Coordinates of C-alpha atoms in Angstrom, one line a residue:
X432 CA -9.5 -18.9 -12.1
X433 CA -7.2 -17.9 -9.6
X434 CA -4.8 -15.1 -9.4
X435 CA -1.5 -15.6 -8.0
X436 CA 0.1 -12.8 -6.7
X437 CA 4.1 -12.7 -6.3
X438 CA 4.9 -10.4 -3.5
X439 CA 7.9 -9.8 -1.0
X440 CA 10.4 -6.9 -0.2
X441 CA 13.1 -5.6 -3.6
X442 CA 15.5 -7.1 -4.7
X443 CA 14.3 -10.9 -4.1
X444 CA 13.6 -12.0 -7.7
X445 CA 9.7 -11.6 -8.2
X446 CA 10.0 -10.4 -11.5
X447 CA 11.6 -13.4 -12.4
X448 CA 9.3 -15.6 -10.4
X449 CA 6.6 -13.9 -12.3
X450 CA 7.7 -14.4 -15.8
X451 CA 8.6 -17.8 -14.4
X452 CA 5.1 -18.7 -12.8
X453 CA 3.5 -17.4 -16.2
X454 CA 5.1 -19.6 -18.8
X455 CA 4.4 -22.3 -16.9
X456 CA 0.7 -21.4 -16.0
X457 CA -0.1 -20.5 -19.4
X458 CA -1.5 -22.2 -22.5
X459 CA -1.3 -21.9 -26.2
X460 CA -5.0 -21.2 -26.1
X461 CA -4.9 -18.6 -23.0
X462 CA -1.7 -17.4 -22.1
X463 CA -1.0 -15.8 -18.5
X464 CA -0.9 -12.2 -18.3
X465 CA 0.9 -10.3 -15.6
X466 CA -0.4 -7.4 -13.6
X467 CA 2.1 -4.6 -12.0
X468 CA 1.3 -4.1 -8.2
X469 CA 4.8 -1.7 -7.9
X470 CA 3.5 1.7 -7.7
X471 CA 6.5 3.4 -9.1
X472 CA 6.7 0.9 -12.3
X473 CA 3.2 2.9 -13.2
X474 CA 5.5 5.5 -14.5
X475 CA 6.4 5.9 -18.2
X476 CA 9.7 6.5 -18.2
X477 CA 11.3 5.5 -14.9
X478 CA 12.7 2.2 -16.3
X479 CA 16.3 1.7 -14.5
X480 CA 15.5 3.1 -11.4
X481 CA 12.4 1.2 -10.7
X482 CA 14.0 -2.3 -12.3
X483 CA 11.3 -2.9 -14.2
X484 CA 11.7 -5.7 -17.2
X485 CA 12.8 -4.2 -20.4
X486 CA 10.0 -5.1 -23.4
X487 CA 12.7 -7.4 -25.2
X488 CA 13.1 -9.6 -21.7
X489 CA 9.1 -9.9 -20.9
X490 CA 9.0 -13.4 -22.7
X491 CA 6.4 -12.2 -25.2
X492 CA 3.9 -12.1 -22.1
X493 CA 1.1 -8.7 -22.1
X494 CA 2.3 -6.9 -19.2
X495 CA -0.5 -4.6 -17.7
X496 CA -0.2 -1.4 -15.3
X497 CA 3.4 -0.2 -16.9
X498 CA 3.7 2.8 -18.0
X499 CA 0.4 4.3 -17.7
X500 CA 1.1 7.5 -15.6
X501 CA 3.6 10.0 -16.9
X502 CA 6.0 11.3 -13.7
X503 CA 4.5 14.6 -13.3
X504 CA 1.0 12.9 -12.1
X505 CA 0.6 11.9 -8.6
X506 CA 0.0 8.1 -8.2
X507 CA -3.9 7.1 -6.8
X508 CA -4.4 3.9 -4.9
X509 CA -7.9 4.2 -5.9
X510 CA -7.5 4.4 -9.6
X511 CA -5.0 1.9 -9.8
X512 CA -7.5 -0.4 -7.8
X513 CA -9.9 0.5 -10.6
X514 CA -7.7 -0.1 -13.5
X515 CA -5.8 -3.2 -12.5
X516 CA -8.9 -5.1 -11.4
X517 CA -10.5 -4.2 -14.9
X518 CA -7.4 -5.8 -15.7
X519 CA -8.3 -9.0 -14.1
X520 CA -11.8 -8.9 -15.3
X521 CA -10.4 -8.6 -18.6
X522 CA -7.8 -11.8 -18.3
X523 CA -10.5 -13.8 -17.0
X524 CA -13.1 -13.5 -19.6
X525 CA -10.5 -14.6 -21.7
X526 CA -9.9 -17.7 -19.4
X527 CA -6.7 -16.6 -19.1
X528 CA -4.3 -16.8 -15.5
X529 CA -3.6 -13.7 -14.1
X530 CA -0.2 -13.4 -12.2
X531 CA 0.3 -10.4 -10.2
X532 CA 3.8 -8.8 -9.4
X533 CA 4.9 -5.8 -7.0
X534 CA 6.2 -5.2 -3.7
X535 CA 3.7 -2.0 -2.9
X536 CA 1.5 -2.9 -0.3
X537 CA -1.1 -0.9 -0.4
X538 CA -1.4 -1.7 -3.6
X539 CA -1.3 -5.5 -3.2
X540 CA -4.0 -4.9 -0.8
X541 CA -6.0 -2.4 -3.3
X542 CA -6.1 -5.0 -6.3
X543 CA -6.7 -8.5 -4.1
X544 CA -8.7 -7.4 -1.1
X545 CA -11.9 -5.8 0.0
X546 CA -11.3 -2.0 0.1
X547 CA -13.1 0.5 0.1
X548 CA -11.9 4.2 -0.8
X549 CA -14.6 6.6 0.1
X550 CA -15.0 9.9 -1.6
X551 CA -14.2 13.5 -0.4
X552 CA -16.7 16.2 0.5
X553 CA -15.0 19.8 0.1
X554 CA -17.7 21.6 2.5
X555 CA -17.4 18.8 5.2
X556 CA -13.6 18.7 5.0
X557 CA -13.5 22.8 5.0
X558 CA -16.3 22.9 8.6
X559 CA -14.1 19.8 10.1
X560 CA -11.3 22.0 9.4
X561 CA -12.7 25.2 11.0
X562 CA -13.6 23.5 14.0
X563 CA -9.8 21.5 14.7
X564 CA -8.8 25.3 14.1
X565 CA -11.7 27.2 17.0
X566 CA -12.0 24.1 18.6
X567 CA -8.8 22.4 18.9
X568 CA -7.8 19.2 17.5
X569 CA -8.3 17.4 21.2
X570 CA -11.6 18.3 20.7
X571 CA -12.1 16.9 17.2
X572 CA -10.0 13.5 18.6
X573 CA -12.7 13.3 21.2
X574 CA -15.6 13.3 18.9
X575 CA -13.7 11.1 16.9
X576 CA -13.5 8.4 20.3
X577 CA -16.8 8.8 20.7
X578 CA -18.0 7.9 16.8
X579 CA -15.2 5.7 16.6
X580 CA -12.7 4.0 19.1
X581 CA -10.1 2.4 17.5
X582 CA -9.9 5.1 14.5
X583 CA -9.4 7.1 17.4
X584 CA -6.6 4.8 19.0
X585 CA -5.0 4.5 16.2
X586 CA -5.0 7.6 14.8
X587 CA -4.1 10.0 18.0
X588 CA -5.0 13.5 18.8
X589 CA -1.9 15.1 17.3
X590 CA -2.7 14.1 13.8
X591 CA -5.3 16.5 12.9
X592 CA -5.1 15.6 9.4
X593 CA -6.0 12.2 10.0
X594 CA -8.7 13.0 12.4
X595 CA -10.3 15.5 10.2
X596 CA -9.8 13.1 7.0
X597 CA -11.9 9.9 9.6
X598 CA -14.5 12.7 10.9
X599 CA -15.1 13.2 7.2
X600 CA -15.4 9.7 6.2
X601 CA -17.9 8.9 9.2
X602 CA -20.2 11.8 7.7
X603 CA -20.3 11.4 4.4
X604 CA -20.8 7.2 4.5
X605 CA -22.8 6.7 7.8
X606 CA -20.3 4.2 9.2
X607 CA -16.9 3.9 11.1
X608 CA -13.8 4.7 9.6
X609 CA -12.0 1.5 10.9
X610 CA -15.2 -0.3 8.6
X611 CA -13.5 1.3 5.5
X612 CA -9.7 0.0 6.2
X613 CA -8.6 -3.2 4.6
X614 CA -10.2 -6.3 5.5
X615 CA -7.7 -9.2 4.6
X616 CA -10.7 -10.7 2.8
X617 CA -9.8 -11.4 -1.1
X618 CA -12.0 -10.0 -3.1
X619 CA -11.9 -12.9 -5.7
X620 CA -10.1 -15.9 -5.3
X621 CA -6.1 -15.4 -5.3
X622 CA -3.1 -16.8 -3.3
X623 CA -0.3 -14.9 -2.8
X624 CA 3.8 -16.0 -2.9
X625 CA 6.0 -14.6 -0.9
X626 CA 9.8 -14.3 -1.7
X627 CA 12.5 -13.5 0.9
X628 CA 15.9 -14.8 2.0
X629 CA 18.0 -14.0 5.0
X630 CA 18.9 -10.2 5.9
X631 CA 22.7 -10.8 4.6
X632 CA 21.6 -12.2 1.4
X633 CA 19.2 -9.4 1.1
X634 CA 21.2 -6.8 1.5
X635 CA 24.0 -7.8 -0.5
X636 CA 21.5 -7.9 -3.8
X637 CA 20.1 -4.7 -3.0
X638 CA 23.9 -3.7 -3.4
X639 CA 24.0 -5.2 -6.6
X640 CA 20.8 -3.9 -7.6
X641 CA 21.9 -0.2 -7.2
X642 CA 25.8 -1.1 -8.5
X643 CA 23.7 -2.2 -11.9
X644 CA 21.1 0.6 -11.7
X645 CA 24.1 3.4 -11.3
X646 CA 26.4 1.6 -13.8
X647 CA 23.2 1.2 -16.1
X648 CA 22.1 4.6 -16.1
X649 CA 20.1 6.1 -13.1
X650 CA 21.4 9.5 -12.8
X651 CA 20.9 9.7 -16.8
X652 CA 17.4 8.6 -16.3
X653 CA 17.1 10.8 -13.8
X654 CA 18.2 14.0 -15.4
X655 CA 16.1 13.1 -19.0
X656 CA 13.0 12.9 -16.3
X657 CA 13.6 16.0 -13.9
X658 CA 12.5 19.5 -14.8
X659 CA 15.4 22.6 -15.1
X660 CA 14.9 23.7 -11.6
X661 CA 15.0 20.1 -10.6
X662 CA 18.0 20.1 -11.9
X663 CA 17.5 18.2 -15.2
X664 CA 16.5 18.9 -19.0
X665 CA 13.3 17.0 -19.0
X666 CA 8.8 17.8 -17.8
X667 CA 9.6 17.5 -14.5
X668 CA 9.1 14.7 -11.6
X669 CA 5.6 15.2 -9.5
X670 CA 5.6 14.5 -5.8
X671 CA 5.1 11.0 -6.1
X672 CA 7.5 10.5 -8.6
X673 CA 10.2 12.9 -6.8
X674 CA 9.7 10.6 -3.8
X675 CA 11.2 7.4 -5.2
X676 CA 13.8 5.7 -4.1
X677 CA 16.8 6.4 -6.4
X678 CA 15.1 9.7 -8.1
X679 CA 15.3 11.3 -4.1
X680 CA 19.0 10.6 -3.6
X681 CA 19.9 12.1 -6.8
X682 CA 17.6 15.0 -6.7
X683 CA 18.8 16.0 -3.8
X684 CA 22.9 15.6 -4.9
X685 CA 21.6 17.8 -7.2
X686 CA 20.4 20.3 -5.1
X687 CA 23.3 20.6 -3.1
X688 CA 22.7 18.5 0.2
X689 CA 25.2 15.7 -0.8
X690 CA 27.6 14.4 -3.0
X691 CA 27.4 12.0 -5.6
X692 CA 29.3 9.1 -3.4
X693 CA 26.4 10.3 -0.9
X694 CA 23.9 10.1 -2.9
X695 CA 24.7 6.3 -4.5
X696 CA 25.3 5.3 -0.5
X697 CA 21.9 7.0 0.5
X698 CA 20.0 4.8 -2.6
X699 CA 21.7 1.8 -0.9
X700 CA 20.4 2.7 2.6
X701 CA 17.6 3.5 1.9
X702 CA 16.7 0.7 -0.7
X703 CA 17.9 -1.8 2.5
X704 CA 15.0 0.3 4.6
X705 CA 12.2 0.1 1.8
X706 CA 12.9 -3.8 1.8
X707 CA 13.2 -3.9 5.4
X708 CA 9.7 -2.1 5.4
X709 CA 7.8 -4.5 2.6
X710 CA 8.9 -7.4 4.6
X711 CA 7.2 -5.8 8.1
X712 CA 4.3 -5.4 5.6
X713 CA 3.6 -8.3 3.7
X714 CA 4.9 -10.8 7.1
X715 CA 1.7 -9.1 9.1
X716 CA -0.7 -10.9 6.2
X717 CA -1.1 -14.9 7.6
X718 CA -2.0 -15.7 4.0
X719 CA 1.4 -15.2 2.3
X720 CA 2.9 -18.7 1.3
X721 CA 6.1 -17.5 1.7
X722 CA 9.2 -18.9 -0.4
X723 CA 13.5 -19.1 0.0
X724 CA 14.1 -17.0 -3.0
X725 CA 17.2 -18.5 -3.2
X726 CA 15.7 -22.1 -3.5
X727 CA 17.1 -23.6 -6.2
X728 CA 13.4 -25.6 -7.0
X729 CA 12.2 -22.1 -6.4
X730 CA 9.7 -22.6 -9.7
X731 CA 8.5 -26.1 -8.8
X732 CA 7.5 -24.6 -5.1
X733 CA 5.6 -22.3 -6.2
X734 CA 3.8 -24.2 -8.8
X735 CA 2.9 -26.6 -6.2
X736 CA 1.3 -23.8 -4.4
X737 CA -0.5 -23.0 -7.4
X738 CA -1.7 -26.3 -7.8
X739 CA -2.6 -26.6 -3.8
X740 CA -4.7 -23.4 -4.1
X741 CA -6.6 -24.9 -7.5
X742 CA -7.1 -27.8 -6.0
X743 CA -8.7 -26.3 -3.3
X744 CA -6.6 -28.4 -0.6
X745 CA -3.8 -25.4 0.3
X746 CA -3.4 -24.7 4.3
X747 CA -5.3 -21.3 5.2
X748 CA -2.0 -19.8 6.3
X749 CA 1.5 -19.4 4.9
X750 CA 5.0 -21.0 6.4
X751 CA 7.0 -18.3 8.4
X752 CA 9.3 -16.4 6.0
X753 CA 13.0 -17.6 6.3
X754 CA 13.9 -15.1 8.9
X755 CA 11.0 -13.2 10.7
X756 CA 13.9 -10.5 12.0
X757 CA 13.9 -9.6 8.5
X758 CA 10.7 -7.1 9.6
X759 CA 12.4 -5.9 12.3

């Protein structure tokens, strides 16, 4: 069966969509399940800040990949690539839909596409890195033209973690790093929906999104999360977690380089940037079936897309999103 995949920058509705697409997708027999693609909604415990749906509003509908990291662990693309599509293996032997939800990329791309994460080799890594440091890192780049090209290209000979990191790769699996970068090739069938709106509409309900967030709690969620010398009373944020929008802005109040008013401003700024950001992300992928979320036959679209995509007869790319600038 088909997964469908609800994807698009904040604040445009997919959780709603989601729930939406599910009910309707479902049966009494095998009823949809939906799989978290929003790397921050992996975190037990950061609930307001991350808008993620509250138990009592999920419909009754088995949620999967929430709350299945506590905040002090750093977040892996690779495991969650490994857990979620267990996921989907799971919902399909019980010939159940799967509908995935998130605005993370890289996740998106981990969960529906072929990707590869290569492992690490500690005595490669450790003579790479003891060469960029007699050598130079010029002299690592040019290696790294010579093996591969376009790494190379894209990469650039001031990044000498990067270079190091593709040098590595290319010696412990034999091939090119570019052959181990996302191909956007599914790896089983899915179709993904894309929500946006125009970049006024937007960014007037990422306003309201943080008015309701702050009103409904944040810096409390915040401060019950943080560690003492992060300024709160709880085990303490990790790096990932700490890097959130929402969690940042506060944690740094906190620590002195704003103000409160600054800090709610910053979350709205900066929410505005991260949407600005998933659009530039999600409008590069031709297979996005993109969506007004503002439709008001927003459910019946995207059923027909559904429908198209079982039925085998759905074009191979997606309609422009409703403004392109939006990326910009």
């Amino acid at each position: 069966m088909i997964v469908v995949a609800v994807v698009g920058p904040t604040a445009t509705g997919k959780s709603d969509l989601a729930l939406d697409l599910a009910q309707a997708l479902g049966t009494e027999q095998a009823p949809a399940e939906i799989v978290n693609a929003d790397a921050y909604q992996l975190y037990r415990g950061m609930d307001v800040g991350t808008a993620k749906v509250p138990p009592a509003e999920r419909r009754g509908i088995t949620h999967h990949q929430l709350d299945v990291l506590d905040p002090a662990q750093d977040a892996s693309v690779a495991r969650y690539q490994r857990d979620a599509r267990a996921d989907l293996d799971a919902i399909a032997g019980r010939g159940a839909r799967a509908v995935v939800v998130g605005g993370s990329g890289l996740y998106v791309r981990a969960l529906l596409d072929q990707m590869d994460f290569p492992g690490t080799d500690p005595a490669v890594r450790e003579q790479l890195e003891a060469r960029a440091e007699a050598e130079g890192r010029r002299a690592l780049h040019a290696e790294l033209e010579r093996l591969d090209p376009q790494a190379a290209e894209s990469i650039g000979p001031h990044n000498t973690r990067r270079i190091v990191r593709a040098l590595e790769v290319i010696e412990i699996t034999g091939r090119p790093y570019t052959a181990n970068l996302p191909r956007q090739e599914y790896a089983r069938p899915a179709v993904q929906i894309g929500l946006d709106c125009s970049r006024e509409v937007l960014d007037a309900r990422v306003g309201s999104r943080v008015d309701r967030m702050w009103d409904g709690g944040l810096v409390d969620e915040v401060r019950r999360l943080a560690s003492p010398e992060q300024g709160g009373t709880g085990p303490g944020l990790g790096v990932t977690a700490a890097r959130a929008v929402g969690y940042a802005e506060v944690l740094a109040w906190w620590r002195g380089e704003s103000t409160e008013a600054g800090a709610r401003e910053a979350i709205t700024a900066n929410t505005r940037r991260l949407a600005r950001k998933q659009m530039g992300w999600f409008g590069r992928d031709p297979r996005v079936h993109w969506l007004d979320a503002a439709a008001p036959h927003l459910l019946a679209d995207a059923l027909q897309i559904v429908a198209d995509a079982d039925a085998g007869t759905l074009p191979v790319a997606g309609s422009e999103p409703v403004r392109r600038s939006l990326g910009s």
